[in-house]
Amino acid sequence: MGFLSRRSKDEQSESHEPQAGGDVPGAADADPRPPEPDDAEIKVSEAATNGSNGDGGAPATPARESDEPAGEAQAEADAAEPASESSVATAEPEPEPEDGDEPQGPARMMPQDLIAPSRHQAQGGDDDSQQEQGAKVISFANQKGGVAKTTTTLNLAVAFSESGHKVLCIDLDPQGNLTMSQGIDPDKVEKSMYDVLVHDVPISEVIVEREIDIAVASIDLAGAEIAMSTKIGRERSLEKALKEVRGDYDFVCIDTPPSLGLLTVNALTASNKVIVPVQCEYLSMRGLVQLQNTLKMIQENLNPGVEIEGILPTMLDSRTVHAKEAVEILEENFGELVFKSRIRKAIKFAEAPVRGSSVLKYDPEGNAANYYRELAKEVLTNGSS
């Protein structure tokens, strides 16, 4: 389209240069003279011949021009003189009109002019503007349950907060474990992320202040995917909701359900990065392939800018040979994507939610808290490099 529109514009400017006096197309149709395109071609050839002092087509030119009144021809020639001179002047030094079948000067196209921006380039611009809006959005995803997604989401968010960052946590899990971990009963909240995703309620109405700000969940989220099934743009519901508050935070941490359904797709579509907690067991690592396939589809169709921040070994029991082998398999297959930080088993991770707090508040000097502080340093270092 770009090539055709540009070529037709140049040819039109050449063919209508002598008619700069303002001829009306309707009048040209009623004129008993020969068809206008033939006159235009002969006039252009005469202008080129006179400009270059050539000798081609001289007998035909006076015969066709004699049909026109001298005053009208002179007026048209005077009006078109600047354009004709400029076009002839640019064409004269060029050797292409003599060597090729048609003039190549003004109509020549560069290769980059013929290449339209791809869908990925266009969406990439959207992603750049997204990143400029404020918070870095991180999803914690793995369709395998029981791999410490909720524990990692909360404690890493609190570690970010200890470092001086403003953090929002979003609970997208219908089980509401992240909400309960901050001492909030999911069954008693008036509005939750269900209302944000399904009824377009502003996300600020479901944010509660605790150790960090948290957008709460309720059991209603279990029916959100069915309720959103007929909604246009359902994959971008969370992304649109975050526009309201994204500029108020440095990080947004999203706890996803143990599945690759519409709620997880919403989280990945709204995110810049994905952290994948993986229990150091063989069956837990099997799910990484499915997650990679889902992430690839998200990149191709919804969010080209999302990428894996890192794979986090969790619930590591370094006393067992199996756990060591699992970490070795991760490093062999994913290399530098595997975090250097390790989240080892500790009873404090089970005790802290009972108190409605993170492990960093429950046992600030313990090893469990330091695991996530080290992880926060690694993530912040990777983000600044």
Tab-separated table of C-alpha atoms in Angstrom:
chain	number	residue	atom	x	y	z
A	1	MET	CA	0.000	0.000	0.000
A	2	GLY	CA	2.752	2.432	0.899
A	3	PHE	CA	4.570	1.751	-2.376
A	4	LEU	CA	1.480	2.150	-4.552
A	5	SER	CA	0.291	5.329	-2.892
A	6	ARG	CA	3.694	6.996	-3.184
A	7	ARG	CA	4.226	6.051	-6.852
A	8	SER	CA	0.754	7.219	-7.868
A	9	LYS	CA	1.319	10.554	-6.140
A	10	ASP	CA	4.568	11.218	-8.053
A	11	GLU	CA	3.066	10.221	-11.399
A	12	GLN	CA	0.036	12.382	-10.708
A	13	SER	CA	2.236	15.383	-9.962
A	14	GLU	CA	4.102	14.890	-13.277
A	15	SER	CA	0.955	14.360	-15.343
A	16	HIS	CA	-0.853	17.422	-13.957
A	17	GLU	CA	2.025	19.888	-13.815
A	18	PRO	CA	0.941	21.815	-16.939
A	19	GLN	CA	-2.630	22.087	-15.533
A	20	ALA	CA	-1.669	24.212	-12.523
A	21	GLY	CA	-3.979	26.900	-13.879
A	22	GLY	CA	-6.895	25.105	-12.186
A	23	ASP	CA	-8.777	23.066	-14.890
A	24	VAL	CA	-11.972	21.406	-13.625
A	25	PRO	CA	-12.296	17.684	-14.419
A	26	GLY	CA	-15.869	18.103	-15.563
A	27	ALA	CA	-14.889	20.762	-18.061
A	28	ALA	CA	-12.170	18.549	-19.451
A	29	ASP	CA	-14.714	15.778	-20.107
A	30	ALA	CA	-16.936	18.172	-22.072
A	31	ASP	CA	-14.051	19.554	-24.151
A	32	PRO	CA	-14.158	18.262	-27.769
A	33	ARG	CA	-10.366	18.189	-27.818
A	34	PRO	CA	-8.524	14.833	-27.687
A	35	PRO	CA	-8.444	13.033	-24.276
A	36	GLU	CA	-6.667	14.932	-21.521
A	37	PRO	CA	-4.122	12.157	-20.649
A	38	ASP	CA	-2.682	12.286	-24.195
A	39	ASP	CA	-2.349	16.085	-23.997
A	40	ALA	CA	-0.621	15.784	-20.645
A	41	GLU	CA	1.855	13.222	-21.916
A	42	ILE	CA	2.716	15.323	-24.983
A	43	LYS	CA	3.052	18.487	-22.900
A	44	VAL	CA	5.393	16.748	-20.492
A	45	SER	CA	7.496	15.435	-23.372
A	46	GLU	CA	7.593	18.922	-24.897
A	47	ALA	CA	8.674	20.438	-21.580
A	48	ALA	CA	11.390	17.829	-21.205
A	49	THR	CA	12.495	18.371	-24.833
A	50	ASN	CA	12.612	22.164	-24.518
A	51	GLY	CA	14.386	21.947	-21.149
A	52	SER	CA	17.071	19.615	-22.469
A	53	ASN	CA	17.243	21.073	-26.043
A	54	GLY	CA	16.481	17.639	-27.494
A	55	ASP	CA	15.013	16.968	-30.907
A	56	GLY	CA	12.468	14.149	-30.290
A	57	GLY	CA	8.711	14.519	-30.966
A	58	ALA	CA	8.927	18.026	-32.493
A	59	PRO	CA	6.411	17.545	-35.349
A	60	ALA	CA	3.613	16.240	-33.112
A	61	THR	CA	3.895	18.902	-30.433
A	62	PRO	CA	2.981	22.027	-32.457
A	63	ALA	CA	0.110	20.179	-34.110
A	64	ARG	CA	-1.552	19.252	-30.803
A	65	GLU	CA	-0.852	22.576	-29.121
A	66	SER	CA	-2.331	24.509	-32.034
A	67	ASP	CA	-5.780	23.308	-30.933
A	68	GLU	CA	-5.528	25.293	-27.709
A	69	PRO	CA	-5.869	29.062	-27.401
A	70	ALA	CA	-2.465	30.658	-27.074
A	71	GLY	CA	-3.476	32.605	-23.953
A	72	GLU	CA	-4.678	29.561	-22.061
A	73	ALA	CA	-1.607	27.540	-23.006
A	74	GLN	CA	0.676	30.391	-21.983
A	75	ALA	CA	-1.135	30.810	-18.621
A	76	GLU	CA	-0.900	27.112	-17.904
A	77	ALA	CA	2.763	27.053	-18.875
A	78	ASP	CA	3.530	30.063	-16.653
A	79	ALA	CA	1.692	28.551	-13.692
A	80	ALA	CA	3.389	25.194	-14.091
A	81	GLU	CA	6.839	26.651	-14.796
A	82	PRO	CA	8.320	26.301	-11.260
A	83	ALA	CA	7.233	22.675	-10.894
A	84	SER	CA	8.290	21.783	-14.428
A	85	GLU	CA	11.688	23.365	-14.045
A	86	SER	CA	12.279	21.661	-10.719
A	87	SER	CA	11.236	18.267	-11.999
A	88	VAL	CA	13.288	18.646	-15.182
A	89	ALA	CA	16.232	20.005	-13.248
A	90	THR	CA	16.227	17.016	-10.942
A	91	ALA	CA	15.750	14.580	-13.809
A	92	GLU	CA	18.375	16.069	-16.194
A	93	PRO	CA	21.552	15.166	-14.278
A	94	GLU	CA	20.219	11.694	-13.510
A	95	PRO	CA	21.381	9.034	-15.973
A	96	GLU	CA	18.556	6.672	-14.939
A	97	PRO	CA	15.841	8.071	-17.303
A	98	GLU	CA	18.084	7.305	-20.294
A	99	ASP	CA	19.149	3.828	-19.156
A	100	GLY	CA	15.875	2.557	-17.709
A	101	ASP	CA	12.344	2.253	-19.087
A	102	GLU	CA	10.938	4.953	-16.786
A	103	PRO	CA	12.311	7.841	-14.711
A	104	GLN	CA	13.658	6.638	-11.365
A	105	GLY	CA	14.615	9.936	-9.679
A	106	PRO	CA	11.663	11.223	-7.625
A	107	ALA	CA	9.827	7.850	-7.620
A	108	ARG	CA	12.739	5.787	-6.282
A	109	MET	CA	11.922	4.017	-3.017
A	110	MET	CA	14.367	3.008	-0.335
A	111	PRO	CA	14.069	-0.536	1.085
A	112	GLN	CA	13.022	0.738	4.511
A	113	ASP	CA	10.149	2.653	2.891
A	114	LEU	CA	8.704	-0.581	1.522
A	115	ILE	CA	8.745	-2.407	4.873
A	116	ALA	CA	5.687	-1.757	7.042
A	117	PRO	CA	6.067	-2.040	10.842
A	118	SER	CA	5.251	-5.505	12.079
A	119	ARG	CA	2.661	-6.339	14.713
A	120	HIS	CA	5.458	-7.031	17.223
A	121	GLN	CA	7.040	-3.614	16.582
A	122	ALA	CA	3.718	-1.884	17.155
A	123	GLN	CA	3.024	-3.764	20.326
A	124	GLY	CA	6.561	-3.235	21.482
A	125	GLY	CA	5.856	0.500	21.472
A	126	ASP	CA	2.864	-0.118	23.717
A	127	ASP	CA	5.034	-2.111	26.057
A	128	ASP	CA	7.610	0.693	26.218
A	129	SER	CA	4.885	3.160	27.140
A	130	GLN	CA	3.648	0.666	29.739
A	131	GLN	CA	7.027	0.513	31.403
A	132	GLU	CA	7.234	4.310	31.492
A	133	GLN	CA	3.959	4.543	33.413
A	134	GLY	CA	5.455	3.512	36.724
A	135	ALA	CA	5.612	0.267	38.645
A	136	LYS	CA	7.487	-2.806	37.527
A	137	VAL	CA	4.898	-5.600	37.507
A	138	ILE	CA	6.076	-9.070	38.515
A	139	SER	CA	3.906	-12.188	38.346
A	140	PHE	CA	4.689	-15.274	40.390
A	141	ALA	CA	3.476	-18.196	38.314
A	142	ASN	CA	3.623	-21.979	38.225
A	143	GLN	CA	0.642	-24.198	37.474
A	144	LYS	CA	2.000	-26.697	39.979
A	145	GLY	CA	0.533	-26.045	43.414
A	146	GLY	CA	2.438	-26.046	46.683
A	147	VAL	CA	5.665	-24.521	45.341
A	148	ALA	CA	5.663	-21.434	47.626
A	149	LYS	CA	4.181	-18.921	45.157
A	150	THR	CA	2.187	-17.131	47.856
A	151	THR	CA	5.033	-17.243	50.367
A	152	THR	CA	7.437	-15.830	47.786
A	153	THR	CA	5.019	-13.123	46.608
A	154	LEU	CA	4.413	-11.778	50.108
A	155	ASN	CA	7.905	-12.017	51.549
A	156	LEU	CA	9.692	-10.662	48.481
A	157	ALA	CA	7.234	-7.755	48.418
A	158	VAL	CA	7.939	-7.004	52.073
A	159	ALA	CA	11.690	-7.234	51.382
A	160	PHE	CA	11.235	-4.660	48.600
A	161	SER	CA	9.363	-2.475	51.081
A	162	GLU	CA	12.206	-2.760	53.596
A	163	SER	CA	14.513	-1.456	50.865
A	164	GLY	CA	12.437	1.700	50.622
A	165	HIS	CA	10.164	0.815	47.704
A	166	LYS	CA	6.419	1.306	47.504
A	167	VAL	CA	4.830	-2.098	46.819
A	168	LEU	CA	1.363	-3.387	45.924
A	169	CYS	CA	0.455	-7.075	46.124
A	170	ILE	CA	-2.449	-8.460	44.109
A	171	ASP	CA	-4.114	-11.712	45.162
A	172	LEU	CA	-5.504	-13.460	42.070
A	173	ASP	CA	-5.810	-16.863	43.730
A	174	PRO	CA	-9.426	-17.826	44.598
A	175	GLN	CA	-8.071	-19.588	47.689
A	176	GLY	CA	-7.133	-16.158	49.058
A	177	ASN	CA	-4.002	-17.390	50.819
A	178	LEU	CA	-2.114	-14.136	50.258
A	179	THR	CA	-5.060	-12.196	51.687
A	180	MET	CA	-5.192	-14.477	54.749
A	181	SER	CA	-1.423	-14.186	55.209
A	182	GLN	CA	-1.969	-10.518	56.016
A	183	GLY	CA	-4.679	-11.219	58.575
A	184	ILE	CA	-7.668	-10.508	56.312
A	185	ASP	CA	-10.597	-12.919	56.087
A	186	PRO	CA	-11.465	-13.408	52.385
A	187	ASP	CA	-15.047	-14.329	53.304
A	188	LYS	CA	-15.679	-10.950	54.935
A	189	VAL	CA	-14.367	-8.534	52.312
A	190	GLU	CA	-17.067	-6.460	50.607
A	191	LYS	CA	-15.254	-6.095	47.306
A	192	SER	CA	-12.411	-8.114	45.867
A	193	MET	CA	-10.435	-8.629	42.677
A	194	TYR	CA	-13.496	-10.423	41.312
A	195	ASP	CA	-15.330	-7.090	41.170
A	196	VAL	CA	-12.317	-5.424	39.541
A	197	LEU	CA	-12.031	-8.005	36.769
A	198	VAL	CA	-15.711	-8.726	36.143
A	199	HIS	CA	-17.512	-5.474	37.009
A	200	ASP	CA	-14.683	-2.992	36.272
A	201	VAL	CA	-14.654	-1.659	39.847
A	202	PRO	CA	-11.600	0.614	40.374
A	203	ILE	CA	-8.773	-1.405	41.886
A	204	SER	CA	-8.200	1.291	44.510
A	205	GLU	CA	-11.497	0.227	46.128
A	206	VAL	CA	-10.175	-3.258	46.952
A	207	ILE	CA	-6.720	-2.256	48.248
A	208	VAL	CA	-6.143	-2.706	51.988
A	209	GLU	CA	-3.119	-1.358	53.871
A	210	ARG	CA	-1.129	-3.889	55.864
A	211	GLU	CA	2.651	-4.498	55.856
A	212	ILE	CA	2.312	-3.684	52.204
A	213	ASP	CA	-0.762	-2.627	50.213
A	214	ILE	CA	-2.764	-5.639	49.087
A	215	ALA	CA	-5.614	-5.954	46.578
A	216	VAL	CA	-7.641	-8.658	48.288
A	217	ALA	CA	-9.172	-11.843	46.901
A	218	SER	CA	-12.331	-13.738	47.721
A	219	ILE	CA	-13.795	-17.127	46.857
A	220	ASP	CA	-15.807	-15.363	44.123
A	221	LEU	CA	-12.661	-15.400	42.002
A	222	ALA	CA	-13.357	-19.087	41.388
A	223	GLY	CA	-16.169	-18.000	39.074
A	224	ALA	CA	-14.348	-15.092	37.484
A	225	GLU	CA	-13.175	-17.000	34.421
A	226	ILE	CA	-16.720	-18.048	33.524
A	227	ALA	CA	-18.081	-14.549	34.213
A	228	MET	CA	-15.380	-13.018	31.979
A	229	SER	CA	-15.801	-15.516	29.146
A	230	THR	CA	-18.069	-13.215	27.121
A	231	LYS	CA	-16.261	-10.013	27.998
A	232	ILE	CA	-14.454	-8.271	25.141
A	233	GLY	CA	-10.776	-7.807	25.897
A	234	ARG	CA	-11.015	-10.139	28.892
A	235	GLU	CA	-7.287	-10.958	28.765
A	236	ARG	CA	-6.451	-7.289	29.418
A	237	SER	CA	-8.855	-6.640	32.297
A	238	LEU	CA	-6.105	-6.541	34.930
A	239	GLU	CA	-3.795	-4.487	32.725
A	240	LYS	CA	-6.498	-1.837	32.309
A	241	ALA	CA	-7.306	-1.849	36.028
A	242	LEU	CA	-3.656	-1.272	36.955
A	243	LYS	CA	-3.479	1.973	34.957
A	244	GLU	CA	-5.229	3.725	37.842
A	245	VAL	CA	-2.540	2.970	40.439
A	246	ARG	CA	0.545	1.974	38.483
A	247	GLY	CA	2.163	5.351	38.949
A	248	ASP	CA	1.770	5.142	42.744
A	249	TYR	CA	4.069	2.132	43.226
A	250	ASP	CA	7.564	0.946	42.425
A	251	PHE	CA	6.597	-2.742	42.302
A	252	VAL	CA	3.375	-4.664	41.780
A	253	CYS	CA	3.604	-8.337	42.813
A	254	ILE	CA	0.864	-10.666	41.556
A	255	ASP	CA	0.104	-14.015	43.183
A	256	THR	CA	-1.480	-16.297	40.567
A	257	PRO	CA	-3.590	-19.447	40.999
A	258	PRO	CA	-2.071	-22.899	40.381
A	259	SER	CA	-3.315	-23.086	36.796
A	260	LEU	CA	-2.732	-21.538	33.374
A	261	GLY	CA	-6.283	-20.254	32.984
A	262	LEU	CA	-7.666	-16.788	32.307
A	263	LEU	CA	-6.616	-15.346	35.670
A	264	THR	CA	-2.982	-16.311	35.062
A	265	VAL	CA	-3.207	-15.041	31.480
A	266	ASN	CA	-4.426	-11.677	32.834
A	267	ALA	CA	-1.470	-11.553	35.215
A	268	LEU	CA	1.085	-12.356	32.491
A	269	THR	CA	-0.474	-9.861	30.084
A	270	ALA	CA	-0.136	-7.086	32.665
A	271	SER	CA	3.423	-7.993	33.716
A	272	ASN	CA	6.935	-6.984	32.773
A	273	LYS	CA	8.574	-9.976	34.452
A	274	VAL	CA	7.727	-13.450	35.695
A	275	ILE	CA	9.334	-15.211	38.645
A	276	VAL	CA	8.808	-18.976	38.662
A	277	PRO	CA	9.046	-20.620	42.088
A	278	VAL	CA	9.978	-24.284	41.642
A	279	GLN	CA	10.027	-26.868	44.386
A	280	CYS	CA	13.218	-28.867	44.187
A	281	GLU	CA	11.463	-32.042	43.101
A	282	TYR	CA	11.174	-33.714	39.727
A	283	LEU	CA	7.376	-33.436	39.332
A	284	SER	CA	7.443	-29.734	40.132
A	285	MET	CA	9.979	-29.053	37.397
A	286	ARG	CA	7.892	-30.862	34.790
A	287	GLY	CA	5.422	-27.984	34.758
A	288	LEU	CA	8.051	-25.530	33.516
A	289	VAL	CA	7.616	-26.708	29.916
A	290	GLN	CA	3.883	-25.950	29.947
A	291	LEU	CA	4.507	-22.553	31.529
A	292	GLN	CA	7.070	-21.722	28.856
A	293	ASN	CA	4.581	-22.602	26.110
A	294	THR	CA	1.907	-20.415	27.690
A	295	LEU	CA	4.372	-17.551	28.097
A	296	LYS	CA	5.373	-17.841	24.443
A	297	MET	CA	1.732	-17.504	23.361
A	298	ILE	CA	1.342	-14.459	25.601
A	299	GLN	CA	4.430	-12.895	24.010
A	300	GLU	CA	3.178	-13.551	20.487
A	301	ASN	CA	-0.393	-12.359	20.957
A	302	LEU	CA	-0.795	-10.121	24.008
A	303	ASN	CA	2.399	-8.854	25.624
A	304	PRO	CA	5.667	-9.094	23.657
A	305	GLY	CA	7.623	-7.458	26.484
A	306	VAL	CA	6.983	-10.005	29.230
A	307	GLU	CA	9.894	-12.275	30.057
A	308	ILE	CA	11.122	-14.573	32.792
A	309	GLU	CA	13.009	-12.716	35.502
A	310	GLY	CA	14.233	-15.939	37.004
A	311	ILE	CA	13.505	-19.440	38.252
A	312	LEU	CA	13.576	-19.705	42.032
A	313	PRO	CA	14.412	-23.013	43.765
A	314	THR	CA	12.168	-23.241	46.836
A	315	MET	CA	11.610	-25.642	49.727
A	316	LEU	CA	15.165	-26.845	49.299
A	317	ASP	CA	16.365	-29.546	51.646
A	318	SER	CA	20.086	-29.590	51.019
A	319	ARG	CA	20.469	-32.760	53.081
A	320	THR	CA	18.863	-34.883	50.340
A	321	VAL	CA	20.598	-36.037	47.178
A	322	HIS	CA	17.352	-35.611	45.195
A	323	ALA	CA	17.145	-31.883	45.990
A	324	LYS	CA	20.739	-31.350	44.897
A	325	GLU	CA	20.116	-33.227	41.665
A	326	ALA	CA	16.974	-31.162	41.005
A	327	VAL	CA	18.922	-27.912	41.311
A	328	GLU	CA	21.598	-29.286	38.980
A	329	ILE	CA	18.939	-30.175	36.398
A	330	LEU	CA	17.512	-26.654	36.614
A	331	GLU	CA	20.915	-25.051	36.113
A	332	GLU	CA	21.794	-27.369	33.218
A	333	ASN	CA	18.559	-26.564	31.379
A	334	PHE	CA	18.024	-22.893	32.249
A	335	GLY	CA	21.514	-21.606	33.024
A	336	GLU	CA	21.593	-18.015	34.227
A	337	LEU	CA	17.802	-17.867	34.542
A	338	VAL	CA	18.104	-19.791	37.806
A	339	PHE	CA	18.473	-17.433	40.752
A	340	LYS	CA	21.572	-17.794	42.867
A	341	SER	CA	19.342	-17.354	45.934
A	342	ARG	CA	17.890	-20.510	47.475
A	343	ILE	CA	14.755	-20.687	49.619
A	344	ARG	CA	15.375	-23.523	52.060
A	345	LYS	CA	12.782	-25.268	54.172
A	346	ALA	CA	12.002	-23.567	57.477
A	347	ILE	CA	9.168	-23.956	59.959
A	348	LYS	CA	8.881	-20.163	60.197
A	349	PHE	CA	7.254	-20.074	56.744
A	350	ALA	CA	4.349	-22.121	58.102
A	351	GLU	CA	4.097	-20.206	61.378
A	352	ALA	CA	4.095	-16.642	59.993
A	353	PRO	CA	0.701	-16.784	58.185
A	354	VAL	CA	-0.951	-17.924	61.396
A	355	ARG	CA	0.119	-14.575	62.879
A	356	GLY	CA	-1.148	-12.724	59.810
A	357	SER	CA	2.305	-11.467	58.859
A	358	SER	CA	5.263	-12.053	56.627
A	359	VAL	CA	8.229	-14.044	57.867
A	360	LEU	CA	10.296	-10.843	57.800
A	361	LYS	CA	8.025	-9.341	60.456
A	362	TYR	CA	7.422	-12.572	62.362
A	363	ASP	CA	11.090	-13.524	62.664
A	364	PRO	CA	13.120	-10.603	61.295
A	365	GLU	CA	16.500	-11.958	62.397
A	366	GLY	CA	15.945	-15.549	61.316
A	367	ASN	CA	17.368	-17.402	58.346
A	368	ALA	CA	13.983	-17.577	56.610
A	369	ALA	CA	13.732	-13.780	56.475
A	370	ASN	CA	17.289	-13.469	55.186
A	371	TYR	CA	16.552	-15.847	52.298
A	372	TYR	CA	14.087	-13.337	50.860
A	373	ARG	CA	16.247	-10.347	51.633
A	374	GLU	CA	18.992	-11.945	49.553
A	375	LEU	CA	16.507	-12.643	46.787
A	376	ALA	CA	15.337	-9.011	46.844
A	377	LYS	CA	18.935	-7.820	46.455
A	378	GLU	CA	19.416	-10.144	43.489
A	379	VAL	CA	16.230	-9.005	41.762
A	380	LEU	CA	17.028	-5.327	42.344
A	381	THR	CA	20.574	-5.826	41.066
A	382	ASN	CA	19.335	-7.600	37.940
A	383	GLY	CA	16.808	-4.839	37.328
A	384	SER	CA	19.394	-2.071	37.579
A	385	SER	CA	21.975	-3.768	35.333
